[in-house]
mmCIF file of C-alpha atoms in Angstrom:
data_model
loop_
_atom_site.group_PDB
_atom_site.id
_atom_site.type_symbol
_atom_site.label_atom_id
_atom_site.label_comp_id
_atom_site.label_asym_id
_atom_site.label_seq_id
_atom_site.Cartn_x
_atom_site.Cartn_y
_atom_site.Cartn_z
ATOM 1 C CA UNK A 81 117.104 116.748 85.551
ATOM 2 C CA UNK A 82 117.739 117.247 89.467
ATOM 3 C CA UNK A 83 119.402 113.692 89.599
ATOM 4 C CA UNK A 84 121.419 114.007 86.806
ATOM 5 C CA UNK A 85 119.393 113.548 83.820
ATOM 6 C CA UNK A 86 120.439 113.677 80.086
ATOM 7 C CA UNK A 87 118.426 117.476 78.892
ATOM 8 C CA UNK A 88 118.778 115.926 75.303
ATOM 9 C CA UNK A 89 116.288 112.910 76.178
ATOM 10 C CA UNK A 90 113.802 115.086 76.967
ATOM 11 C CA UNK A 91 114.287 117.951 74.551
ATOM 12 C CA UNK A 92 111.212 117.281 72.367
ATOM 13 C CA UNK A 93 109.008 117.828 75.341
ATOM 14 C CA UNK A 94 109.934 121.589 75.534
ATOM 15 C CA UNK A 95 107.445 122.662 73.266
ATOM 16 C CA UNK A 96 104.681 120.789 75.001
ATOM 17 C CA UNK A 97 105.397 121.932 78.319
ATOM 18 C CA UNK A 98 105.682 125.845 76.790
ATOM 19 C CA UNK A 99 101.916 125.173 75.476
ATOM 20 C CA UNK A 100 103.765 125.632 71.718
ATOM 21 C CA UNK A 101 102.559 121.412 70.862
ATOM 22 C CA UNK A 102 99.576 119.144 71.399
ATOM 23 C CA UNK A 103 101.995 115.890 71.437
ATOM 24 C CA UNK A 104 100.497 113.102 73.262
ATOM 25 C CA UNK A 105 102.623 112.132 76.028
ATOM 26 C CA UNK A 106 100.214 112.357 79.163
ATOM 27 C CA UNK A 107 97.567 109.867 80.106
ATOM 28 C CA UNK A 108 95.541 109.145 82.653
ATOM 29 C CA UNK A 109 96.668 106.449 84.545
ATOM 30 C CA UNK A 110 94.970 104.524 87.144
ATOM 31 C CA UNK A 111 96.455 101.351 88.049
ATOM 32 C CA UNK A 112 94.566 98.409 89.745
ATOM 33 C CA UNK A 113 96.542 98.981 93.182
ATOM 34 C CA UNK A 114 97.624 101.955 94.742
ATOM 35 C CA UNK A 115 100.927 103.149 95.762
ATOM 36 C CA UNK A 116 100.968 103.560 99.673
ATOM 37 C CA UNK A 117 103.329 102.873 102.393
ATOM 38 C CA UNK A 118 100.405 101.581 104.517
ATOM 39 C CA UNK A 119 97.254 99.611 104.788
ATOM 40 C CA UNK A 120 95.736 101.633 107.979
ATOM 41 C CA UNK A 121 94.099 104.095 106.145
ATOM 42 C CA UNK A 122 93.269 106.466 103.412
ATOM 43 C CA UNK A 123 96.272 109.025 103.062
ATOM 44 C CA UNK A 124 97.076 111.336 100.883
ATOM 45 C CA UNK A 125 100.603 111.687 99.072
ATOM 46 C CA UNK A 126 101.790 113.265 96.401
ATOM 47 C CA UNK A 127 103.982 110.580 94.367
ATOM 48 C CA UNK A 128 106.429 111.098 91.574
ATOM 49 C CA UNK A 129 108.397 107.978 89.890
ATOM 50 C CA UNK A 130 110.822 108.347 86.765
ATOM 51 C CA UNK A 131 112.252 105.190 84.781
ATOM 52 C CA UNK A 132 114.248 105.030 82.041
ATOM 53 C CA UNK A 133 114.535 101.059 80.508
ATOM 54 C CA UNK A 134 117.384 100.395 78.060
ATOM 55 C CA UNK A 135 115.547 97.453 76.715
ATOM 56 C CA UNK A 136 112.326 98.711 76.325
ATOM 57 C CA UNK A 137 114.068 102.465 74.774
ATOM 58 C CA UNK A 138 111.426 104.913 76.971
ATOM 59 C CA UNK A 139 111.649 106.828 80.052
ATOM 60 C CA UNK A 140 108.250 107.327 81.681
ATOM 61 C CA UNK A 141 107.233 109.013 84.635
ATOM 62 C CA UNK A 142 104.284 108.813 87.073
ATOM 63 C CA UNK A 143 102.689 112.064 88.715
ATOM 64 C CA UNK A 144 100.105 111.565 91.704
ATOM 65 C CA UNK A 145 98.634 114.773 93.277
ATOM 66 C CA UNK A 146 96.440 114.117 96.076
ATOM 67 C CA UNK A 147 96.424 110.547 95.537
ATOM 68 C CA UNK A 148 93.781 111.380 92.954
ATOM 69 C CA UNK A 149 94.939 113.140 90.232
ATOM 70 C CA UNK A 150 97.346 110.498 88.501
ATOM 71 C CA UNK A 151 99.148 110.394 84.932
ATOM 72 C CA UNK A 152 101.494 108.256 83.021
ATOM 73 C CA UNK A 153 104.218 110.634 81.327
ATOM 74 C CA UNK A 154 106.124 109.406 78.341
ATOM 75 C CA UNK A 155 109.040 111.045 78.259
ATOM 76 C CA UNK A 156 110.911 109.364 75.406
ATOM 77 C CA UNK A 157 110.448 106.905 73.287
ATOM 78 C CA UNK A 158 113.739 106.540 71.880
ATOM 79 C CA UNK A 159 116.121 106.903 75.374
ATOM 80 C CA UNK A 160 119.587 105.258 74.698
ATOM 81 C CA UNK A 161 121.026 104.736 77.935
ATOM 82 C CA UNK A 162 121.444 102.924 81.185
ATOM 83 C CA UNK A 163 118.546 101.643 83.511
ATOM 84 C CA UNK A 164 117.173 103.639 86.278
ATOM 85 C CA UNK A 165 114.805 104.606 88.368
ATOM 86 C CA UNK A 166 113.609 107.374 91.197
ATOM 87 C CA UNK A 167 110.417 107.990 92.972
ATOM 88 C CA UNK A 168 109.341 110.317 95.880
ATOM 89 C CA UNK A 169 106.476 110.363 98.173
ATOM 90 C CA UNK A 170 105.132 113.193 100.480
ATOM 91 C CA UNK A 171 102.248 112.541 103.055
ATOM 92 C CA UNK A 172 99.973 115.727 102.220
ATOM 93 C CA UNK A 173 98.204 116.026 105.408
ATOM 94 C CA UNK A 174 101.367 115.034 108.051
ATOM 95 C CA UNK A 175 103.444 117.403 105.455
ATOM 96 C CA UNK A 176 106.611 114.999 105.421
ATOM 97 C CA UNK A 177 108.197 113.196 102.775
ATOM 98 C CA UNK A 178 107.823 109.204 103.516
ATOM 99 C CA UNK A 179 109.334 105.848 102.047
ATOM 100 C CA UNK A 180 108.330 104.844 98.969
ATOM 101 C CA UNK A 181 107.454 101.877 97.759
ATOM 102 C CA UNK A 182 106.226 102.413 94.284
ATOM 103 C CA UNK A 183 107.209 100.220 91.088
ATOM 104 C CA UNK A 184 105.995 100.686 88.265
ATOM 105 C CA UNK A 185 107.310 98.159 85.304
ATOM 106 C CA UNK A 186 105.973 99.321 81.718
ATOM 107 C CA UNK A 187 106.923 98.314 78.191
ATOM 108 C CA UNK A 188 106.216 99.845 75.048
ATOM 109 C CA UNK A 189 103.244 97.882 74.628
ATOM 110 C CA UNK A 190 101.487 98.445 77.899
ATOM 111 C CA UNK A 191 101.939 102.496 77.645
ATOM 112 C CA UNK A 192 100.153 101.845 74.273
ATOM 113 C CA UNK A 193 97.468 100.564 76.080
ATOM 114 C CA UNK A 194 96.998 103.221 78.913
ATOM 115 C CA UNK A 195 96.767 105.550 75.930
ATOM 116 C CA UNK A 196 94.131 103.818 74.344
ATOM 117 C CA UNK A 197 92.049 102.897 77.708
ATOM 118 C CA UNK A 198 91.464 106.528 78.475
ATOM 119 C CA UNK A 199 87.775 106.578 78.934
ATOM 120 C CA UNK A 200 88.478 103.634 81.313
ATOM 121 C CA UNK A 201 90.982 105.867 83.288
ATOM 122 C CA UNK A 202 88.254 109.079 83.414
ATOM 123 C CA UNK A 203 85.913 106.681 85.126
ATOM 124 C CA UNK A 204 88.570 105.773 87.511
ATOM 125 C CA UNK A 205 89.337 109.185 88.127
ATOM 126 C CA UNK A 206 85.957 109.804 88.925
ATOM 127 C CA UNK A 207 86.033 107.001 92.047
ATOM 128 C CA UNK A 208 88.958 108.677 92.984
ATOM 129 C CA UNK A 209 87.881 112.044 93.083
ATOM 130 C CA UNK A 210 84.938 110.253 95.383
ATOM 131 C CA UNK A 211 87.265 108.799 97.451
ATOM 132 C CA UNK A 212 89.092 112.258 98.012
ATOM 133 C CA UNK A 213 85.705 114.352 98.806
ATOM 134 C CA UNK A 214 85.012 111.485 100.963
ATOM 135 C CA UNK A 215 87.986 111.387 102.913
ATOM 136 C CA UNK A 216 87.508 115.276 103.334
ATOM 137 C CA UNK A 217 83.895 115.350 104.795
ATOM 138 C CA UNK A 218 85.006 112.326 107.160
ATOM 139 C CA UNK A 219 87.891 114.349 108.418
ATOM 140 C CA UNK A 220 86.189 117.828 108.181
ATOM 141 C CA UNK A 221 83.344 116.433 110.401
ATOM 142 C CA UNK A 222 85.626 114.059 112.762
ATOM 143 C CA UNK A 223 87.557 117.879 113.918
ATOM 144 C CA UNK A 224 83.887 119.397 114.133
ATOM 145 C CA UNK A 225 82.438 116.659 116.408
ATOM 146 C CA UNK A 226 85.739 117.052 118.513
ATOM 147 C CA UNK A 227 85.218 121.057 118.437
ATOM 148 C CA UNK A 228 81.386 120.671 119.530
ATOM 149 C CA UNK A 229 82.287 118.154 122.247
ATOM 150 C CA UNK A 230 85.105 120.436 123.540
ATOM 151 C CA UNK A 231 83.128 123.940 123.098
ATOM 152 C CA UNK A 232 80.029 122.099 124.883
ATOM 153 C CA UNK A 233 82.834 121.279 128.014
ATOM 154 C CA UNK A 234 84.546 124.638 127.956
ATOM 155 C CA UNK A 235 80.970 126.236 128.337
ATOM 156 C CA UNK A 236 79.186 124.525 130.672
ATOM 157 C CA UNK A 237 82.543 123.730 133.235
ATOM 158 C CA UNK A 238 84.037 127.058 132.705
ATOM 159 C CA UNK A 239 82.544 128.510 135.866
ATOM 160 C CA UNK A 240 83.089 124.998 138.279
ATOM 161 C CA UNK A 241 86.345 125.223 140.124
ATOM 162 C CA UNK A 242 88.705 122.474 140.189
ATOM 163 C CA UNK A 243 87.477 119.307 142.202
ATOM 164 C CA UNK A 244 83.713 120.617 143.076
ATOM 165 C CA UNK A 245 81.630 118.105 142.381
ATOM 166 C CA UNK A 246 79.542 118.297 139.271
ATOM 167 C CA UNK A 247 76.260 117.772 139.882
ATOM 168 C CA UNK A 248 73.435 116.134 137.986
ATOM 169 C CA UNK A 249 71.839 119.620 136.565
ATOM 170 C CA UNK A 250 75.834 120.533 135.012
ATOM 171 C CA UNK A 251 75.346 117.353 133.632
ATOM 172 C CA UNK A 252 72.030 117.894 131.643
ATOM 173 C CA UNK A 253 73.407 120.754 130.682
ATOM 174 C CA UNK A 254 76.412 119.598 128.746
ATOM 175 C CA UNK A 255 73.888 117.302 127.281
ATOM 176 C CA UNK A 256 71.681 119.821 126.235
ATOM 177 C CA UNK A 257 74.490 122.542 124.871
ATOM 178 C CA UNK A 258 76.386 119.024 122.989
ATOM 179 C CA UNK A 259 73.152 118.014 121.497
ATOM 180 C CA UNK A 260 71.716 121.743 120.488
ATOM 181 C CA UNK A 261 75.638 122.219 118.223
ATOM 182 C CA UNK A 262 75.045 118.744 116.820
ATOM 183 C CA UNK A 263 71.758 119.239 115.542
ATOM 184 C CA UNK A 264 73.067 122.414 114.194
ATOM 185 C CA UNK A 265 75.851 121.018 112.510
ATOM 186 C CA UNK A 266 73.677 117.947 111.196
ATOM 187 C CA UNK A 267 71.022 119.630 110.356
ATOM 188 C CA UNK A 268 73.849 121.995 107.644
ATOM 189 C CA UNK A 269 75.563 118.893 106.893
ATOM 190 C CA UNK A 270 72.411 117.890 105.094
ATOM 191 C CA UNK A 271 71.356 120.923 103.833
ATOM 192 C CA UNK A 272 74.595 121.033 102.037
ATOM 193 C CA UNK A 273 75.268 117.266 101.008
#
């Protein structure tokens, strides 16, 4: 509606949205490849993509929240009017929206079959939800390692001034306070996996 959609094509979804109808318009929808701007690494986006096909008669949207959760909307199946087409991406963790490069070309027939594949979809929810966790314990312990191995620094050099040399015994020492906070945080890593 914010880029100048028709209310009218989308007027039998009201009820649904209120909670008033069960109508079955939302699917899980995992397609084979994902919808990123890059190959580097994991990232995660919130997407949203909106197409309305004369030809086919539908408008359907795609929802993505934390590139994990992720639905096929069918917004009508009876749209009379012109093509289009709008998506939007936002990088969760950088919190800025980035180019998108999602395209997502649907009939009639293949929504059909996203609705019928369902228990196919939950399982590839499921991967994705272990991808997310994942992604979270490898970034939750990359900024603990970096914490330790500053903390260890802070607390063994914090009473050297500035160009004394360090001797061997500071050394030992910042191996001995590094290794003591990594077996800690090891040691509850496993406790907890």
């Amino acid at each position: 509606m914010q880029n100048g959609g028709n209310r009218e094509n989308i007027s039998h979804l009201l009820p649904y949205i209120l909670g008033d109808s069960q109508e079955n318009c939302v699917f899980y929808y995992y397609p084979d490849r994902t919808f990123t701007t890059t190959n580097d690494s994991f990232k995660i986006l919130h997407q949203l993509f909106i197409k309305g096909s004369s030809t086919e008669k539908i408008i359907y949207g795609y929802v993505e929240l934390f590139s994990t959760f992720k639905f096929l909307v069918l917004l009508s199946n009876d749209y009379i009017g012109n093509d289009f087409c709008k998506e939007y991406s936002f990088d969760v963790m950088e919190r800025d929206k980035i180019e998108s490069n999602i395209n997502i070309d649907l009939c009639k027939n293949s929504i059909s079959e996203i609705k019928e594949s369902q228990q196919k979809n939950i399982n590839k929810f499921k991967n994705a939800l272990d991808e997310l966790r994942f992604f979270i314990d490898q970034k939750q312990s990359e900024e603990h390692i970096s914490n330790i191995v500053q903390t260890s620094i802070e607390n063994v050099f914090k009473g050297i001034e500035e160009g004394s040399t360090i001797n061997e015994d500071d050394y030992i020492r910042l191996i001995d306070n590094f290794l003591e906070k990594f077996a800690h945080f090891l040691n509850f890593k496993n406790r907890n996996f």
